[in-house]
mmCIF file of C-alpha atoms in Angstrom:
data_model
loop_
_atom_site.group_PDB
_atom_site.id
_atom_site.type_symbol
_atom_site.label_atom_id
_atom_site.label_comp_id
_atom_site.label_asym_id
_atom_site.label_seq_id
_atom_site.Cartn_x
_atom_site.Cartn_y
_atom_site.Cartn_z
ATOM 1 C CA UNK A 59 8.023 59.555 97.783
ATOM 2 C CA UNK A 60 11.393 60.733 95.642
ATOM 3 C CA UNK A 61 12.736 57.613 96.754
ATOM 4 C CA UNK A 62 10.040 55.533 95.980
ATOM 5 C CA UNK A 63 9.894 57.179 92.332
ATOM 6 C CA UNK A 64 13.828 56.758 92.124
ATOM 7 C CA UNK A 65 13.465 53.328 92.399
ATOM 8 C CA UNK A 66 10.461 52.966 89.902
ATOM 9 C CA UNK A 67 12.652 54.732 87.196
ATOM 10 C CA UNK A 68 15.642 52.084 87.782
ATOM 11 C CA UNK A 69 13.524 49.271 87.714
ATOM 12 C CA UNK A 70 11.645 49.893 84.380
ATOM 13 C CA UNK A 71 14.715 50.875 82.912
ATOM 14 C CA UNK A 72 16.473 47.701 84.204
ATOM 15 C CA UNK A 73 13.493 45.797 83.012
ATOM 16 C CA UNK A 74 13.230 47.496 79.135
ATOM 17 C CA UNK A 75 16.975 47.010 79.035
ATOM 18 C CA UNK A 76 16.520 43.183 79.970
ATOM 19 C CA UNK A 77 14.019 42.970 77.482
ATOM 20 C CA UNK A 78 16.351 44.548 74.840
ATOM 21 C CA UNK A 79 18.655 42.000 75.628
ATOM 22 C CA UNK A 80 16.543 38.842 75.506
ATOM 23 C CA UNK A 81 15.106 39.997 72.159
ATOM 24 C CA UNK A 82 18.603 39.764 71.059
ATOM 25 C CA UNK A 83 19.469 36.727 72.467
ATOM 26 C CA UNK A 84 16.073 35.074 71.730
ATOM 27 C CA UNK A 85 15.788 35.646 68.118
ATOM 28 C CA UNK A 86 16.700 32.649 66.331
ATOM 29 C CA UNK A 87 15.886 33.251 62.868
ATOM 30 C CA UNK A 88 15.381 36.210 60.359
ATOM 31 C CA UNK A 89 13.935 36.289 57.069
ATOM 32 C CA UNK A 90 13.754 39.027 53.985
ATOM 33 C CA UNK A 91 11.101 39.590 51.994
ATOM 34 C CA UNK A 92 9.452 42.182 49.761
ATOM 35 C CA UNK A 93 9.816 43.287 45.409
ATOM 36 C CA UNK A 94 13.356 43.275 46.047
ATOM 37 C CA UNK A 95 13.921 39.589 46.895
ATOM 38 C CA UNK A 96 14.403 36.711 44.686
ATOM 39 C CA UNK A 97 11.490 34.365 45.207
ATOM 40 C CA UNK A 98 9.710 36.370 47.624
ATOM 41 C CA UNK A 99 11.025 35.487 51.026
ATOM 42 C CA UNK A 100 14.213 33.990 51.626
ATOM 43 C CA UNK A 101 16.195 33.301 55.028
ATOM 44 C CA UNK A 102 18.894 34.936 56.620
ATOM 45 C CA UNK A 103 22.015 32.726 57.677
ATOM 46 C CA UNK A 104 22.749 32.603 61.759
ATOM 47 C CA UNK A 105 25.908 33.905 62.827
ATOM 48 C CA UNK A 106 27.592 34.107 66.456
ATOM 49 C CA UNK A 107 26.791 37.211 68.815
ATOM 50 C CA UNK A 108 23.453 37.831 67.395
ATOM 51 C CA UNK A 109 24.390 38.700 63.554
ATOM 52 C CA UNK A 110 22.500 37.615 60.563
ATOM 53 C CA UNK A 111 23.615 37.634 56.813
ATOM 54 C CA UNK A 112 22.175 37.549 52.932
ATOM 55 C CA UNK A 113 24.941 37.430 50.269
ATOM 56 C CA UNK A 114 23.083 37.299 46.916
ATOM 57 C CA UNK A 115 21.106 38.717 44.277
ATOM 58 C CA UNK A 116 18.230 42.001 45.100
ATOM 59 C CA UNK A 117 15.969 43.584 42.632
ATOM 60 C CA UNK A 118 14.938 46.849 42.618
ATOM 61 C CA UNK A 119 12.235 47.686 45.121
ATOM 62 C CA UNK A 120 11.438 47.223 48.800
ATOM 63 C CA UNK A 121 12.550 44.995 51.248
ATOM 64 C CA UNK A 122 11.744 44.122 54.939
ATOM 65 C CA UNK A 123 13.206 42.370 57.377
ATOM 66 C CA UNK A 124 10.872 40.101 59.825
ATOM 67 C CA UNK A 125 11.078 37.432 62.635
ATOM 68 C CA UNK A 126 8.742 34.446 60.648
ATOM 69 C CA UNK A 127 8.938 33.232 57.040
ATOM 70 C CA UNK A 128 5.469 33.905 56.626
ATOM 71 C CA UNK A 129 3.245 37.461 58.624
ATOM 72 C CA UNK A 130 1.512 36.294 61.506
ATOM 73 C CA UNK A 131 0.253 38.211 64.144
ATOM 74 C CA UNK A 132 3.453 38.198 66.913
ATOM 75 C CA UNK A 133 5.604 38.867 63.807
ATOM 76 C CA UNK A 134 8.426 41.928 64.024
ATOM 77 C CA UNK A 135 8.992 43.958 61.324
ATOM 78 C CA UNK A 136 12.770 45.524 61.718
ATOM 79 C CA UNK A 137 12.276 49.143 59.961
ATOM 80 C CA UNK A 138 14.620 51.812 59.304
ATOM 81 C CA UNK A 139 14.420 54.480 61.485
ATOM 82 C CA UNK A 140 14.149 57.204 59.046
ATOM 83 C CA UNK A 141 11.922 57.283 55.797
ATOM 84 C CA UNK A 142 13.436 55.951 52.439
ATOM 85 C CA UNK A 143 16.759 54.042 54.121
ATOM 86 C CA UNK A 144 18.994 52.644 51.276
ATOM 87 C CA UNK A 145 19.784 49.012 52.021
ATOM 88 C CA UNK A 146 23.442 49.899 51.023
ATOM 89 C CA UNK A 147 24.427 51.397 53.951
ATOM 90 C CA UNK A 148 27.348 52.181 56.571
ATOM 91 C CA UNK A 149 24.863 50.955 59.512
ATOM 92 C CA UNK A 150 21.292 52.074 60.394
ATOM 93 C CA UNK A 151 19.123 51.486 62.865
ATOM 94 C CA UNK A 152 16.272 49.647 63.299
ATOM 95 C CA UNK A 153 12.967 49.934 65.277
ATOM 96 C CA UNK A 154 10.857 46.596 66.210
ATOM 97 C CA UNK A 155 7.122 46.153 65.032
ATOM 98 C CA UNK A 156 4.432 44.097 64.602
ATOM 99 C CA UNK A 157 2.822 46.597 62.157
ATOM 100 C CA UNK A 158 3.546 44.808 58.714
ATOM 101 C CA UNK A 159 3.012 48.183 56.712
ATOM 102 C CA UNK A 160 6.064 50.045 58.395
ATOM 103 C CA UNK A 161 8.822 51.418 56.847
ATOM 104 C CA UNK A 162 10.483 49.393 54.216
ATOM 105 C CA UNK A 163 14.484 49.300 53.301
ATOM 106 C CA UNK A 164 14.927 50.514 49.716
ATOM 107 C CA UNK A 165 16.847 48.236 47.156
ATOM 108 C CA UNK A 166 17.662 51.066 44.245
ATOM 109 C CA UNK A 167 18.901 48.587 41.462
ATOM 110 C CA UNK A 168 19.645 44.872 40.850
ATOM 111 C CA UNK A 169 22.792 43.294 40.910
ATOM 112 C CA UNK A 170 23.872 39.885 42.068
ATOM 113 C CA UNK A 171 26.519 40.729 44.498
ATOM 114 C CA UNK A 172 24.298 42.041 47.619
ATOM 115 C CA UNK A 173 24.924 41.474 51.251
ATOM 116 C CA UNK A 174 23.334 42.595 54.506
ATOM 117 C CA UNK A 175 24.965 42.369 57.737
ATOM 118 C CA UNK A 176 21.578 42.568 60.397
ATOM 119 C CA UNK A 177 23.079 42.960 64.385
ATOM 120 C CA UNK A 178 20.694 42.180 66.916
ATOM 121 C CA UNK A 179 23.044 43.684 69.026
ATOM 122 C CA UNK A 180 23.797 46.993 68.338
ATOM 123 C CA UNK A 181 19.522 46.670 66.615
ATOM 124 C CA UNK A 182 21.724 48.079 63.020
ATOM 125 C CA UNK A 183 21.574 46.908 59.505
ATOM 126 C CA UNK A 184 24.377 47.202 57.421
ATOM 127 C CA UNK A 185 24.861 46.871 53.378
ATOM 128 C CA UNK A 186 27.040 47.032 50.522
ATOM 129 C CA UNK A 187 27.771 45.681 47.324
ATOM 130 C CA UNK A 188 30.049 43.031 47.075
ATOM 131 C CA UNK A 189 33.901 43.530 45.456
ATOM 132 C CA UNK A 190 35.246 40.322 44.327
ATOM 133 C CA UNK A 191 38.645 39.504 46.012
ATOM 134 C CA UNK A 192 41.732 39.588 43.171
ATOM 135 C CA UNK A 193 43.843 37.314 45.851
ATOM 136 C CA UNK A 194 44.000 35.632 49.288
ATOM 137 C CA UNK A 195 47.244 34.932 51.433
ATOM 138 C CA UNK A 196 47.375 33.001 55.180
ATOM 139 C CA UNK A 197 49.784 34.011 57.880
ATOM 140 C CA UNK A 198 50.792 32.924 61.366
ATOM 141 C CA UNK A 199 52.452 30.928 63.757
ATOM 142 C CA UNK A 200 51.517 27.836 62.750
ATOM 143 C CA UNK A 201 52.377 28.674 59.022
ATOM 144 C CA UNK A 202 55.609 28.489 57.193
ATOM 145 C CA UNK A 203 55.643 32.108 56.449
ATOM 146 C CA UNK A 204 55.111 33.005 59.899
ATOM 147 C CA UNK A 205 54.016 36.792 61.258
ATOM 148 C CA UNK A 206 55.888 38.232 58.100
ATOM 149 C CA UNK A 207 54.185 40.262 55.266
ATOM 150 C CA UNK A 208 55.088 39.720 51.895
ATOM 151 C CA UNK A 209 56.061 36.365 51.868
ATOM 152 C CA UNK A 210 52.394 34.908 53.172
ATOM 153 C CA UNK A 211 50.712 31.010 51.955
ATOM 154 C CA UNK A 212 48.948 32.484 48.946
ATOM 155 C CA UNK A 213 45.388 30.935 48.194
ATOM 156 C CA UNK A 214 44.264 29.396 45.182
ATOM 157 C CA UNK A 215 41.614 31.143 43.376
ATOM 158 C CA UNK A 216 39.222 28.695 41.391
ATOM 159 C CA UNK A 217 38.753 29.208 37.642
ATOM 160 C CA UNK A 218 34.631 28.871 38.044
ATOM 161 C CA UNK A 219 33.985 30.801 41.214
ATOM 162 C CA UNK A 220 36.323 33.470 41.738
ATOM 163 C CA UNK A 221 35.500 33.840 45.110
ATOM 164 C CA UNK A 222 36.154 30.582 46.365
ATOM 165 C CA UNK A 223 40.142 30.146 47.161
ATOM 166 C CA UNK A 224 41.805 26.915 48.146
ATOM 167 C CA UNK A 225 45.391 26.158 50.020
ATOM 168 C CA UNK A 226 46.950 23.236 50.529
ATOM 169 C CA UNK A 227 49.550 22.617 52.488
ATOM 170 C CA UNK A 228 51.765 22.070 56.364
ATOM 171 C CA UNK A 229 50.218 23.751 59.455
ATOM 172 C CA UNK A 230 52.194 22.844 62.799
ATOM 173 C CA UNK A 231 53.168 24.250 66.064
ATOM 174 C CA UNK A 232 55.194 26.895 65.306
ATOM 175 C CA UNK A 233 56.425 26.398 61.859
ATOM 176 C CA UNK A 234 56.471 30.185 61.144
ATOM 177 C CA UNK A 235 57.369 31.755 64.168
ATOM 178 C CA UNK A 236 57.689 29.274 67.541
ATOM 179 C CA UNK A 237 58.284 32.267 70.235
ATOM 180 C CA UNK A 238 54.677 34.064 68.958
ATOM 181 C CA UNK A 239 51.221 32.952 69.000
ATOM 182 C CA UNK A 240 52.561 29.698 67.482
ATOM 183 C CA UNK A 241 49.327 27.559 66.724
ATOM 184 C CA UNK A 242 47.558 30.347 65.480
ATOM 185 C CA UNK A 243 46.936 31.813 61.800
ATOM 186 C CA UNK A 244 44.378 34.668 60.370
ATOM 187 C CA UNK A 245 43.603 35.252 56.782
ATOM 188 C CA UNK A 246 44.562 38.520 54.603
ATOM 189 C CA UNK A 247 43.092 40.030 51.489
ATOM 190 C CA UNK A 248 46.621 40.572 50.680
ATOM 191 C CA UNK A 249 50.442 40.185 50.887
ATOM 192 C CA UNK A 250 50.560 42.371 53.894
ATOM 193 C CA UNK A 251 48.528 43.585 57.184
ATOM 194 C CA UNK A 252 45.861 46.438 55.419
ATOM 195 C CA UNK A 253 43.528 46.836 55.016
ATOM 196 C CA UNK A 254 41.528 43.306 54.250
ATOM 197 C CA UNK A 255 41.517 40.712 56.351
ATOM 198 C CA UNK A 256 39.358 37.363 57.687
ATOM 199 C CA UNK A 257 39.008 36.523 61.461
ATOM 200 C CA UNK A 258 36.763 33.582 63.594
ATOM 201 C CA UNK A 259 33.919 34.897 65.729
ATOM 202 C CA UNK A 260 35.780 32.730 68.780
ATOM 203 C CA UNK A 261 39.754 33.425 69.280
ATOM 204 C CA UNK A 262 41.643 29.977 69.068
ATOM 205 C CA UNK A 263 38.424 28.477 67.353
ATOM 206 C CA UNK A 264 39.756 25.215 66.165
ATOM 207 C CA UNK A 265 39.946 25.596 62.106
ATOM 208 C CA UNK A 266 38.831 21.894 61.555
ATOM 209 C CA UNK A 267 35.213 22.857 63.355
ATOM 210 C CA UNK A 268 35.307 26.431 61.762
ATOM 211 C CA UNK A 269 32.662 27.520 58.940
ATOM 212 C CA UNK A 270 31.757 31.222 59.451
ATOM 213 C CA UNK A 271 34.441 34.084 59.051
ATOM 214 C CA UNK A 272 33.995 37.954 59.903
ATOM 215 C CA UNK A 273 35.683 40.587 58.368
ATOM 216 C CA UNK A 274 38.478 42.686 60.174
ATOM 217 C CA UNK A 275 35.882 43.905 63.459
ATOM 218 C CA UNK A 276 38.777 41.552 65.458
ATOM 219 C CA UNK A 277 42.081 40.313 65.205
ATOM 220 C CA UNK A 278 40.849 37.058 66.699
ATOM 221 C CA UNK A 279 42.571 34.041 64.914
ATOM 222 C CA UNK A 280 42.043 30.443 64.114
ATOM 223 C CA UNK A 281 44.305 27.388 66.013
ATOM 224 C CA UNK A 282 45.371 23.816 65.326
ATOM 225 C CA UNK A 283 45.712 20.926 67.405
ATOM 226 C CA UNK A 284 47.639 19.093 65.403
ATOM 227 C CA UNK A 285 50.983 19.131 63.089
ATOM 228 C CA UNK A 286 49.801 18.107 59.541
ATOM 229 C CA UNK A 287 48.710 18.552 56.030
ATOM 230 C CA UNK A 288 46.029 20.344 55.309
ATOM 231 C CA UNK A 289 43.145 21.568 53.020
ATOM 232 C CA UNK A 290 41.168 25.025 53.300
ATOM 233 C CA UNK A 291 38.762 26.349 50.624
ATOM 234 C CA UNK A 292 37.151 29.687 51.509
ATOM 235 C CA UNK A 293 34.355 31.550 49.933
ATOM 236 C CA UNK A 294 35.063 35.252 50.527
ATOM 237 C CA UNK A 295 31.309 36.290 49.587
ATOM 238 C CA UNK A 296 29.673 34.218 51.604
ATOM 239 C CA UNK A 297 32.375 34.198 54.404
ATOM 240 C CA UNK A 298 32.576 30.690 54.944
ATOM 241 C CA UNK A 299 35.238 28.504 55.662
ATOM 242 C CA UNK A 300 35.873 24.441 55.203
ATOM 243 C CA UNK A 301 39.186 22.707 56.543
ATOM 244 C CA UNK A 302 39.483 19.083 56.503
ATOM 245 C CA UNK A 303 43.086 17.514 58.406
ATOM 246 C CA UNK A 304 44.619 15.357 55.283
ATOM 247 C CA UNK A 305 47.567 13.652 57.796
ATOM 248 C CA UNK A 306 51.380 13.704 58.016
ATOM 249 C CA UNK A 307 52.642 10.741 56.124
ATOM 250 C CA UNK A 308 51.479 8.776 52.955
ATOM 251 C CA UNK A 309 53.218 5.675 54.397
ATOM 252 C CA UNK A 310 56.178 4.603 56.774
ATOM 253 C CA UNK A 311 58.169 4.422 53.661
ATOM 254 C CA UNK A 312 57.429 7.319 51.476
ATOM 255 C CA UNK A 313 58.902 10.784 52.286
ATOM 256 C CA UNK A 314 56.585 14.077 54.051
ATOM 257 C CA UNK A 315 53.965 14.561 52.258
ATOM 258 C CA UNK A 316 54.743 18.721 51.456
ATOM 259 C CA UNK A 317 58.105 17.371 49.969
ATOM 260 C CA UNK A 318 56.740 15.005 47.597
ATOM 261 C CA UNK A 319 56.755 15.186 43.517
ATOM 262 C CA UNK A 320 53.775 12.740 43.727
ATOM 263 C CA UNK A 321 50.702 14.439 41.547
ATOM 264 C CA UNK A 322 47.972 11.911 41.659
ATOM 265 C CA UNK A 323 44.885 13.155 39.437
ATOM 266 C CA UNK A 324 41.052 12.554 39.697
ATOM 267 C CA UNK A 325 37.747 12.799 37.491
ATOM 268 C CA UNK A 326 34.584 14.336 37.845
ATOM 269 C CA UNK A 327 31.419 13.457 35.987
ATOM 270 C CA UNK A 328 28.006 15.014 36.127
ATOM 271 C CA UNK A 329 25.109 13.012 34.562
ATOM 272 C CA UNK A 330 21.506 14.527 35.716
ATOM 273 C CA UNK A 331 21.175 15.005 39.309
ATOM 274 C CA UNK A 332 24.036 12.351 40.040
ATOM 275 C CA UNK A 333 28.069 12.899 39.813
ATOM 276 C CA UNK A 334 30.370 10.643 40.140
ATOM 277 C CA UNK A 335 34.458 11.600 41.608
ATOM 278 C CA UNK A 336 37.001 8.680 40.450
ATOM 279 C CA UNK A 337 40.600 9.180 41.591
ATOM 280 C CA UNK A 338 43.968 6.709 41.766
ATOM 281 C CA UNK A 339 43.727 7.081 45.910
ATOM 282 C CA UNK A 340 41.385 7.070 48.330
ATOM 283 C CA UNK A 341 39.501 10.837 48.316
ATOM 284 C CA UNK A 342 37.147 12.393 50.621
ATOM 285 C CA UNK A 343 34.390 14.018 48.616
ATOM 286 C CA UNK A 344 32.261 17.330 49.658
ATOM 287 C CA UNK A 345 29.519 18.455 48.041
ATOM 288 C CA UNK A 346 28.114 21.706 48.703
ATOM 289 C CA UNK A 347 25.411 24.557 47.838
ATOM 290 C CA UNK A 348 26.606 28.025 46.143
ATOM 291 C CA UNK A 349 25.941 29.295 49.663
ATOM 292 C CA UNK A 350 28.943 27.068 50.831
ATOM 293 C CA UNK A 351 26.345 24.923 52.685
ATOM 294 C CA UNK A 352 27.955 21.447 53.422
ATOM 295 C CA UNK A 353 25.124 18.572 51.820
ATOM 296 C CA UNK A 354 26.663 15.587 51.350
ATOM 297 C CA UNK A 355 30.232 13.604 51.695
ATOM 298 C CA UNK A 356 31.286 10.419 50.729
ATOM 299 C CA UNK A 357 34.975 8.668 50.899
ATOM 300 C CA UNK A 358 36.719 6.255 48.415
ATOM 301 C CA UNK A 359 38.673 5.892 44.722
ATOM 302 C CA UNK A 360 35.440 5.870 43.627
ATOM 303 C CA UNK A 361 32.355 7.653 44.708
ATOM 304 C CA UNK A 362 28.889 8.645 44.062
ATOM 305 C CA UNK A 363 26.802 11.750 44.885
ATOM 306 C CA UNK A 364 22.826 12.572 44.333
ATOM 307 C CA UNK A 365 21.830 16.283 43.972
ATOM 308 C CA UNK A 366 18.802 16.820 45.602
ATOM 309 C CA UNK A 367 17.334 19.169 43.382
ATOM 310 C CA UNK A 368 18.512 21.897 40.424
ATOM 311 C CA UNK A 369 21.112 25.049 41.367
ATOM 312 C CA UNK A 370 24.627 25.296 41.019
ATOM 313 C CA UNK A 371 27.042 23.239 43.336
ATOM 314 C CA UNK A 372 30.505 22.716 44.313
ATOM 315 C CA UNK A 373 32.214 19.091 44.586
ATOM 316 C CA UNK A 374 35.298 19.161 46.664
ATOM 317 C CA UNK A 375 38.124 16.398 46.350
ATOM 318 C CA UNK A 376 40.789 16.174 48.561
ATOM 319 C CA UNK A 377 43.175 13.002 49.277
ATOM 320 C CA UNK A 378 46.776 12.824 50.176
ATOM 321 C CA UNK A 379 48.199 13.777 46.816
ATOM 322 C CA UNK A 380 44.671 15.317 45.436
ATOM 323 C CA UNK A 381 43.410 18.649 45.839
ATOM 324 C CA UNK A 382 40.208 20.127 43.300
ATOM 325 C CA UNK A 383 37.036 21.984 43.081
ATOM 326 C CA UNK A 384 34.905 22.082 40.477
ATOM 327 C CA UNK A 385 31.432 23.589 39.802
ATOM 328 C CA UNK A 386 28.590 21.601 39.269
ATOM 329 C CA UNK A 387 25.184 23.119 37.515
ATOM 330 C CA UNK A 388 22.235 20.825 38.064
ATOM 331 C CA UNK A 389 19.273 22.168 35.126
#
């Protein structure tokens, strides 16, 4: 009879842990809603190994976390687990429900630079207030500076947005340093090792298919698979990252492309929902949401763009001898 009770115990604790698991796994989209949110309800972005994020404005008042954009009856609540939780936080647990009066996360005063970290994982909620980023620097193998602080590829901070930062420049096999981790490069919040720094979710994720970052839980790094020029714009508040490959030579006849004097300017112009990018070479446009979401991209000298509706966007321009951003406000 021990026995038999012995192995009843296992089993429905293998079975609630399996279920723990699959909830994690499973859940495929969060949302936030409550006095504290802009609009009501808005979604959380996805993230690798069962994280979701919100980087953006809160009100003062409540706000809950829960598994469908709008209550039904299979919906789960995520609530603190003790009575009047701050949202800004050093991680809290969570509890599941379907009972859509449970405890709510407090939001004690509004300011634009929120963001919440939700792990399905470890069932904890994070939060903080945002401090904008003075400077950004790259390092690594593949880099000229190599594995060597003080002398890192500094970013360039845009004049609009100061969180997005922009580089431009040579990334090859073992430019920096050939004998260590030479196709490999991480991202610092300054000239040296501490204490900020960017990582991939995936170590060796290729930086051309890479658009989420996460800060400093690993020293995983980014890779290339090819020598070449190119261009990176990060957004440090919304940890995302864009990289598009920009090649190795203008022409057979022209010299390397990081060693030439060759400036070549371009033009944008807003009119209503459209904008228009002219430039004296070919470019390859981006356009994208404050939120760093990729819309819309276009190629040519000269090329077109409709904004689908009114917010504030970012146009990207790169070409072989062109690198800009620019901020585009759509009333």
């Amino acid at each position: 009879m021990k026995k038999i009770f012995q192995t009843l115990v296992i089993t429905l604790i293998t079975l609630h842990f399996s279920l723990f698991i699959s909830e994690a796994n499973a859940q495929n989209d969060l949302w936030i809603t409550g006095s504290a949110v802009p609009g009501g309800t808005q979604k959380l972005v996805k993230c690798p190994e069962g994280i979701f994020k919100y980087a953006g404005t809160l009100n003062e008042g409540e706000l809950k976390i829960q598994t469908t954009e709008t209550p039904v009856a299979t919906t789960q609540y995520y609530n603190p687990r003790y009575v009047q939780s701050y949202i800004i936080n050093n991680g809290i647990e969570y509890s599941s429900s379907t009972k859509a009066d449970g405890e709510p996360w407090v939001v004690p005063f509004t300011e634009n630079r929120y963001r919440i970290v939700v792990n399905t994982k470890s069932r904890k909620v994070t939060g903080e207030l945002f401090v904008p980023w003075k400077e950004l620097f790259m390092a690594g193998g593949a880099v000229s500076c190599g594995w060597n602080a003080f002398v890192m590829e500094p970013f360039t901070q845009d004049v609009d947005d100061p969180n997005v930062f922009t580089w431009t420049g040579k990334l090859a096999n073992g430019l920096g340093n050939p004998d260590e981790q030479p196709q490999r490069f991480k991202l610092m919040g300054q000239d040296t090792w501490d204490p900020k720094s960017f990582h991939p979710y995936v170590q060796d994720e290729p930086i051309l298919e890479s658009t989420q970052m996460r800060y400093r839980e690993t020293d995983d790094k980014w890779s290339i698979d090819r020598d070449g020029i190119y261009s990176i714009t990060v957004n440090v508040f919304h940890e995302t990252i864009h990289a598009e490959y920009l090649g190795t030579r203008s022409t057979e006849n022209t010299t390397d492309i990081d060693n030439t004097t060759i400036n070549l300017q371009a033009t944008v112009q807003a009119i209503g929902n459209m904008v228009r990018v002219k430039g004296d070479e070919k470019l390859h446009i981006q356009l994208f949401t404050a939120d760093s979401l990729l819309i819309a991209k276009k190629s040519g000298k000269e090329v077109e763009l409709t904004i689908p509706k009114r917010g504030l966007y970012f146009i990207q321009a790169t070409g072989k001898h062109t690198s800009l951003t620019r901020k585009i406000l759509v009333e």
